[in-house]
Amino acid sequence: MDLIVAGNWKMNMTLPEGREFLNDLKDYLSGKTIQSQLILGVPFIHLGESQGVKESGIYLAAQNCSQYSSGAYTGEVSAAQVESTGSEYVILGHSERRQYFGDSDHVINQKIREALSNNLRPIFCVGELLQERQNGNQENVVNLQLENGLNGISESEMEKIIIAYEPVWAIGTGETASPEQAEEMHASIRKRLGSLYTEDVAQKTPILYGGSVKPDNAKDIFGQPNVNGGLIGGASLKLDSYTELIRIAEELA
Ligand code: 13P
């Protein structure tokens, strides 16, 4: 399957900064044929650019949506509102949402259901804490996150899901999982998807790696058999590092 080079801007980029980045990225892509799928997780304020960048092959994702459909939920943004911008993706279950905003497995499951009901493709993040890895518990933790987050999601809905494995100890720390550690967990996730669903679902679900992916380590990580691309934080904020990651993915295509 084609590699996915997904950025996550997190809470960065003002509206003018975001527009400048997207315009520069469009310029970079113009005249090139790109195999990889390009997705950028942006703050809600940038989602209005979704239609304008799609023709260049850039897909914008929200970084969250509400578990509720509509109504008196001040400050929230619904899946239907995200979809109405022309955005097709939403990042859900990111460890920063789990850690700072109390998104539990149950709430994440509700958000995934809400996203799917509104025709969005969830990029569903899972990953263990450092302590959990030190205890050798990482696969149990991730399996439980998968089972809870995907509770009630049907086999046909799985066609819309992208999984992102992001070990929490590797996010924003400069420390990356080794290619072997990433491959081992991705293989374990695929195996779990096979037992929760079917072997076909397991093989077709893209599994991205996230956590300090940079141009100097991307080739080894993207090159692992069960790694289908990256969810990239810091290195997606600068045009030259993001385009370098695209170039590396293209080389592996
Ligand atoms: P960094 O690439 O900055 O470590 O962030 C990873 C991440 O959290 C992507 O969602």
Short mmCIF file of C-alpha atoms and ligand atoms in Angstrom, two decimals:
data_model
loop_
_atom_site.label_atom_id
_atom_site.label_comp_id
_atom_site.label_asym_id
_atom_site.label_seq_id
_atom_site.Cartn_x
_atom_site.Cartn_y
_atom_site.Cartn_z
CA MET A 1 0.00 0.00 0.00
CA ASP A 2 1.12 3.57 -0.65
CA LEU A 3 2.85 5.29 2.24
CA ILE A 4 1.00 8.00 4.17
CA VAL A 5 2.98 11.08 5.19
CA ALA A 6 0.72 12.67 7.79
CA GLY A 7 1.64 15.82 9.68
CA ASN A 8 0.24 16.94 13.01
CA TRP A 9 0.69 20.65 13.53
CA LYS A 10 -0.75 20.41 17.06
CA MET A 11 -1.48 23.92 18.46
CA ASN A 12 0.86 25.73 16.08
CA MET A 13 0.40 28.05 13.07
CA THR A 14 -1.69 31.20 12.95
CA LEU A 15 -4.04 31.57 9.99
CA PRO A 16 -1.49 33.54 7.88
CA GLU A 17 1.32 31.15 8.81
CA GLY A 18 -0.80 28.15 7.86
CA ARG A 19 -1.82 29.72 4.55
CA GLU A 20 1.79 30.49 3.72
CA PHE A 21 2.85 26.91 4.50
CA LEU A 22 0.03 25.43 2.41
CA ASN A 23 0.75 27.75 -0.52
CA ASP A 24 4.44 26.88 -0.39
CA LEU A 25 3.60 23.18 -0.22
CA LYS A 26 1.30 23.54 -3.23
CA ASP A 27 4.14 25.21 -5.12
CA TYR A 28 6.51 22.40 -4.16
CA LEU A 29 4.05 19.77 -5.36
CA SER A 30 3.11 21.47 -8.59
CA GLY A 31 4.20 19.47 -11.62
CA LYS A 32 5.18 16.45 -9.47
CA THR A 33 3.36 13.12 -9.40
CA ILE A 34 3.28 11.90 -5.84
CA GLN A 35 2.46 8.29 -4.93
CA SER A 36 2.29 8.88 -1.19
CA GLN A 37 -0.83 10.13 0.50
CA LEU A 38 -0.35 13.54 2.12
CA ILE A 39 -2.43 14.48 5.14
CA LEU A 40 -1.93 17.44 7.48
CA GLY A 41 -3.60 17.52 10.89
CA VAL A 42 -4.31 21.22 11.43
CA PRO A 43 -6.05 23.37 14.05
CA PHE A 44 -9.73 23.89 13.22
CA ILE A 45 -9.13 27.45 11.98
CA HIS A 46 -7.27 26.08 8.92
CA LEU A 47 -9.88 23.55 7.83
CA GLY A 48 -11.52 26.10 5.54
CA GLU A 49 -8.53 25.61 3.23
CA SER A 50 -9.46 21.93 2.71
CA GLN A 51 -11.11 22.33 -0.70
CA GLY A 52 -8.40 24.64 -2.00
CA VAL A 53 -5.54 22.25 -1.30
CA LYS A 54 -7.22 18.99 -2.32
CA GLU A 55 -6.51 19.52 -6.00
CA SER A 56 -2.80 19.55 -5.12
CA GLY A 57 -3.19 16.20 -3.34
CA ILE A 58 -3.07 17.63 0.19
CA TYR A 59 -5.74 16.41 2.60
CA LEU A 60 -6.41 18.33 5.80
CA ALA A 61 -7.42 16.55 9.00
CA ALA A 62 -8.93 17.92 12.18
CA GLN A 63 -7.04 17.03 15.35
CA ASN A 64 -10.17 16.28 17.37
CA CYS A 65 -13.96 16.38 17.19
CA SER A 66 -16.73 16.27 19.74
CA GLN A 67 -18.34 13.02 20.83
CA TYR A 68 -21.67 14.87 20.60
CA SER A 69 -23.54 15.57 17.36
CA SER A 70 -24.70 19.17 17.91
CA GLY A 71 -26.16 21.52 20.48
CA ALA A 72 -25.16 23.35 23.64
CA TYR A 73 -21.50 22.31 23.94
CA THR A 74 -19.66 25.63 24.01
CA GLY A 75 -16.20 25.48 22.49
CA GLU A 76 -16.66 22.11 20.83
CA VAL A 77 -16.57 21.29 17.10
CA SER A 78 -18.70 18.43 15.76
CA ALA A 79 -17.73 15.79 13.23
CA ALA A 80 -20.44 17.15 10.90
CA GLN A 81 -18.86 20.62 11.12
CA VAL A 82 -15.44 19.20 10.28
CA GLU A 83 -16.93 17.29 7.34
CA SER A 84 -18.68 20.42 6.08
CA THR A 85 -15.30 22.10 5.52
CA GLY A 86 -14.33 19.44 2.97
CA SER A 87 -11.93 17.79 5.41
CA GLU A 88 -12.03 13.99 5.24
CA TYR A 89 -9.93 12.98 8.23
CA VAL A 90 -9.80 13.48 11.98
CA ILE A 91 -7.02 12.53 14.40
CA LEU A 92 -8.59 10.89 17.48
CA GLY A 93 -7.13 9.45 20.65
CA HIS A 94 -3.85 11.36 20.47
CA SER A 95 -1.90 10.92 23.72
CA GLU A 96 -1.98 14.70 24.31
CA ARG A 97 -5.80 14.55 24.24
CA ARG A 98 -5.71 11.55 26.57
CA GLN A 99 -3.23 13.23 28.93
CA TYR A 100 -4.37 16.87 29.07
CA PHE A 101 -8.06 16.74 28.14
CA GLY A 102 -9.16 13.50 29.75
CA ASP A 103 -10.14 11.68 26.55
CA SER A 104 -10.74 8.17 27.89
CA ASP A 105 -10.96 5.03 25.73
CA HIS A 106 -14.75 5.30 26.03
CA VAL A 107 -14.87 8.94 24.86
CA ILE A 108 -12.45 8.14 22.03
CA ASN A 109 -14.74 5.29 20.96
CA GLN A 110 -17.71 7.70 20.93
CA LYS A 111 -15.70 10.18 18.85
CA ILE A 112 -14.66 7.46 16.38
CA ARG A 113 -18.33 6.46 15.97
CA GLU A 114 -19.36 10.10 15.52
CA ALA A 115 -16.60 10.63 12.93
CA LEU A 116 -17.59 7.52 10.96
CA SER A 117 -21.28 8.50 11.02
CA ASN A 118 -20.26 11.78 9.42
CA ASN A 119 -18.13 10.25 6.71
CA LEU A 120 -14.78 11.20 8.24
CA ARG A 121 -11.81 8.84 8.31
CA PRO A 122 -10.43 8.58 11.87
CA ILE A 123 -6.67 8.46 12.39
CA PHE A 124 -6.88 6.55 15.65
CA CYS A 125 -3.81 6.92 17.89
CA VAL A 126 -2.62 4.34 20.38
CA GLY A 127 0.62 4.02 22.34
CA GLU A 128 2.12 3.11 25.68
CA LEU A 129 3.78 5.23 28.38
CA LEU A 130 7.49 4.79 29.18
CA GLN A 131 6.69 3.01 32.45
CA GLU A 132 4.44 0.56 30.62
CA ARG A 133 7.22 -0.30 28.17
CA GLN A 134 9.74 -0.63 30.98
CA ASN A 135 7.37 -3.13 32.59
CA GLY A 136 7.18 -5.05 29.32
CA ASN A 137 3.47 -4.27 29.17
CA GLN A 138 3.36 -2.30 25.91
CA GLU A 139 1.50 -4.83 23.77
CA ASN A 140 -1.22 -5.40 26.39
CA VAL A 141 -1.72 -1.64 26.77
CA VAL A 142 -1.99 -1.05 23.04
CA ASN A 143 -4.27 -4.07 22.53
CA LEU A 144 -6.64 -2.76 25.17
CA GLN A 145 -6.67 0.73 23.61
CA LEU A 146 -7.45 -0.90 20.25
CA GLU A 147 -10.26 -3.08 21.59
CA ASN A 148 -11.89 -0.26 23.54
CA GLY A 149 -11.48 2.37 20.84
CA LEU A 150 -12.86 0.08 18.14
CA ASN A 151 -15.70 -1.28 20.25
CA GLY A 152 -18.78 -1.67 18.01
CA ILE A 153 -16.94 -0.64 14.83
CA SER A 154 -17.92 -2.98 12.00
CA GLU A 155 -15.68 -4.73 9.52
CA SER A 156 -16.88 -2.46 6.70
CA GLU A 157 -16.27 0.67 8.82
CA MET A 158 -12.68 -0.52 9.34
CA GLU A 159 -12.01 0.38 5.69
CA LYS A 160 -12.10 4.01 6.84
CA ILE A 161 -9.78 3.65 9.85
CA ILE A 162 -6.09 4.49 9.95
CA ILE A 163 -4.19 3.46 13.08
CA ALA A 164 -1.26 5.50 14.37
CA TYR A 165 1.11 3.89 16.85
CA GLU A 166 2.70 6.64 18.90
CA PRO A 167 4.74 5.50 21.90
CA VAL A 168 4.22 8.36 24.37
CA TRP A 169 7.88 8.34 25.43
CA ALA A 170 8.92 9.12 21.84
CA ILE A 171 6.62 12.10 21.26
CA GLY A 172 8.41 15.44 21.12
CA THR A 173 11.36 13.97 23.03
CA GLY A 174 13.77 13.44 20.17
CA GLU A 175 13.79 9.80 21.19
CA THR A 176 12.39 7.48 18.51
CA ALA A 177 11.37 3.89 18.77
CA SER A 178 13.99 1.88 16.92
CA PRO A 179 12.82 0.55 13.56
CA GLU A 180 12.72 -2.91 15.20
CA GLN A 181 10.58 -1.69 18.11
CA ALA A 182 8.20 0.03 15.69
CA GLU A 183 7.99 -3.04 13.46
CA GLU A 184 7.38 -5.33 16.42
CA MET A 185 4.46 -3.24 17.68
CA HIS A 186 3.00 -2.72 14.20
CA ALA A 187 3.06 -6.48 13.62
CA SER A 188 1.35 -6.98 16.98
CA ILE A 189 -1.35 -4.40 16.11
CA ARG A 190 -1.96 -6.11 12.78
CA LYS A 191 -2.25 -9.47 14.51
CA ARG A 192 -4.78 -8.03 16.96
CA LEU A 193 -6.81 -6.52 14.09
CA GLY A 194 -6.77 -9.98 12.52
CA SER A 195 -8.29 -11.54 15.62
CA LEU A 196 -10.77 -8.69 16.22
CA TYR A 197 -11.82 -8.70 12.54
CA THR A 198 -10.35 -10.68 9.67
CA GLU A 199 -6.94 -11.20 8.10
CA ASP A 200 -8.13 -9.03 5.21
CA VAL A 201 -8.90 -6.10 7.56
CA ALA A 202 -5.53 -6.61 9.26
CA GLN A 203 -3.69 -6.42 5.95
CA LYS A 204 -5.61 -3.45 4.55
CA THR A 205 -5.58 -1.15 7.60
CA PRO A 206 -2.79 1.42 7.33
CA ILE A 207 -0.67 1.62 10.50
CA LEU A 208 1.42 4.79 10.87
CA TYR A 209 4.31 5.34 13.26
CA GLY A 210 4.55 8.60 15.21
CA GLY A 211 7.16 9.88 17.66
CA SER A 212 10.15 12.05 16.72
CA VAL A 213 10.10 11.06 13.03
CA LYS A 214 12.66 13.25 11.25
CA PRO A 215 14.31 13.19 7.83
CA ASP A 216 17.33 11.40 9.29
CA ASN A 217 15.41 8.43 10.72
CA ALA A 218 12.38 8.24 8.39
CA LYS A 219 13.90 5.94 5.81
CA ASP A 220 14.59 3.16 8.31
CA ILE A 221 11.19 3.50 9.95
CA PHE A 222 9.10 3.85 6.77
CA GLY A 223 11.03 0.93 5.31
CA GLN A 224 9.70 -1.60 7.85
CA PRO A 225 7.23 -4.08 6.35
CA ASN A 226 4.36 -3.28 8.72
CA VAL A 227 4.88 0.50 8.79
CA ASN A 228 2.65 2.29 6.28
CA GLY A 229 3.94 5.81 6.90
CA GLY A 230 4.26 8.36 9.67
CA LEU A 231 2.30 10.78 11.84
CA ILE A 232 4.78 13.58 12.21
CA GLY A 233 4.69 16.42 14.73
CA GLY A 234 7.65 18.80 14.92
CA ALA A 235 9.08 17.95 11.49
CA SER A 236 5.75 18.75 9.79
CA LEU A 237 5.97 22.40 10.85
CA LYS A 238 8.81 23.31 8.53
CA LEU A 239 8.34 23.06 4.80
CA ASP A 240 11.83 21.74 4.14
CA SER A 241 11.62 18.88 6.64
CA TYR A 242 8.06 17.94 5.62
CA THR A 243 8.95 17.92 1.92
CA GLU A 244 12.10 15.92 2.70
CA LEU A 245 9.89 13.31 4.41
CA ILE A 246 7.70 13.24 1.30
CA ARG A 247 10.80 12.72 -0.83
CA ILE A 248 11.96 9.82 1.37
CA ALA A 249 8.50 8.19 1.18
CA GLU A 250 8.54 8.58 -2.62
CA GLU A 251 11.92 6.89 -2.81
CA LEU A 252 10.49 3.89 -0.98
CA ALA A 253 7.33 3.73 -3.12
P1 13P B 1 6.80 14.61 17.20
O1 13P B 1 7.05 14.15 15.79
O2 13P B 1 7.01 16.07 17.41
O3 13P B 1 7.51 13.73 18.19
O4 13P B 1 5.22 14.37 17.48
C1 13P B 1 4.67 13.15 17.19
C2 13P B 1 3.19 13.25 17.31
O5 13P B 1 2.66 13.37 18.39
C3 13P B 1 2.40 13.24 16.08
O6 13P B 1 1.04 13.13 16.35
#
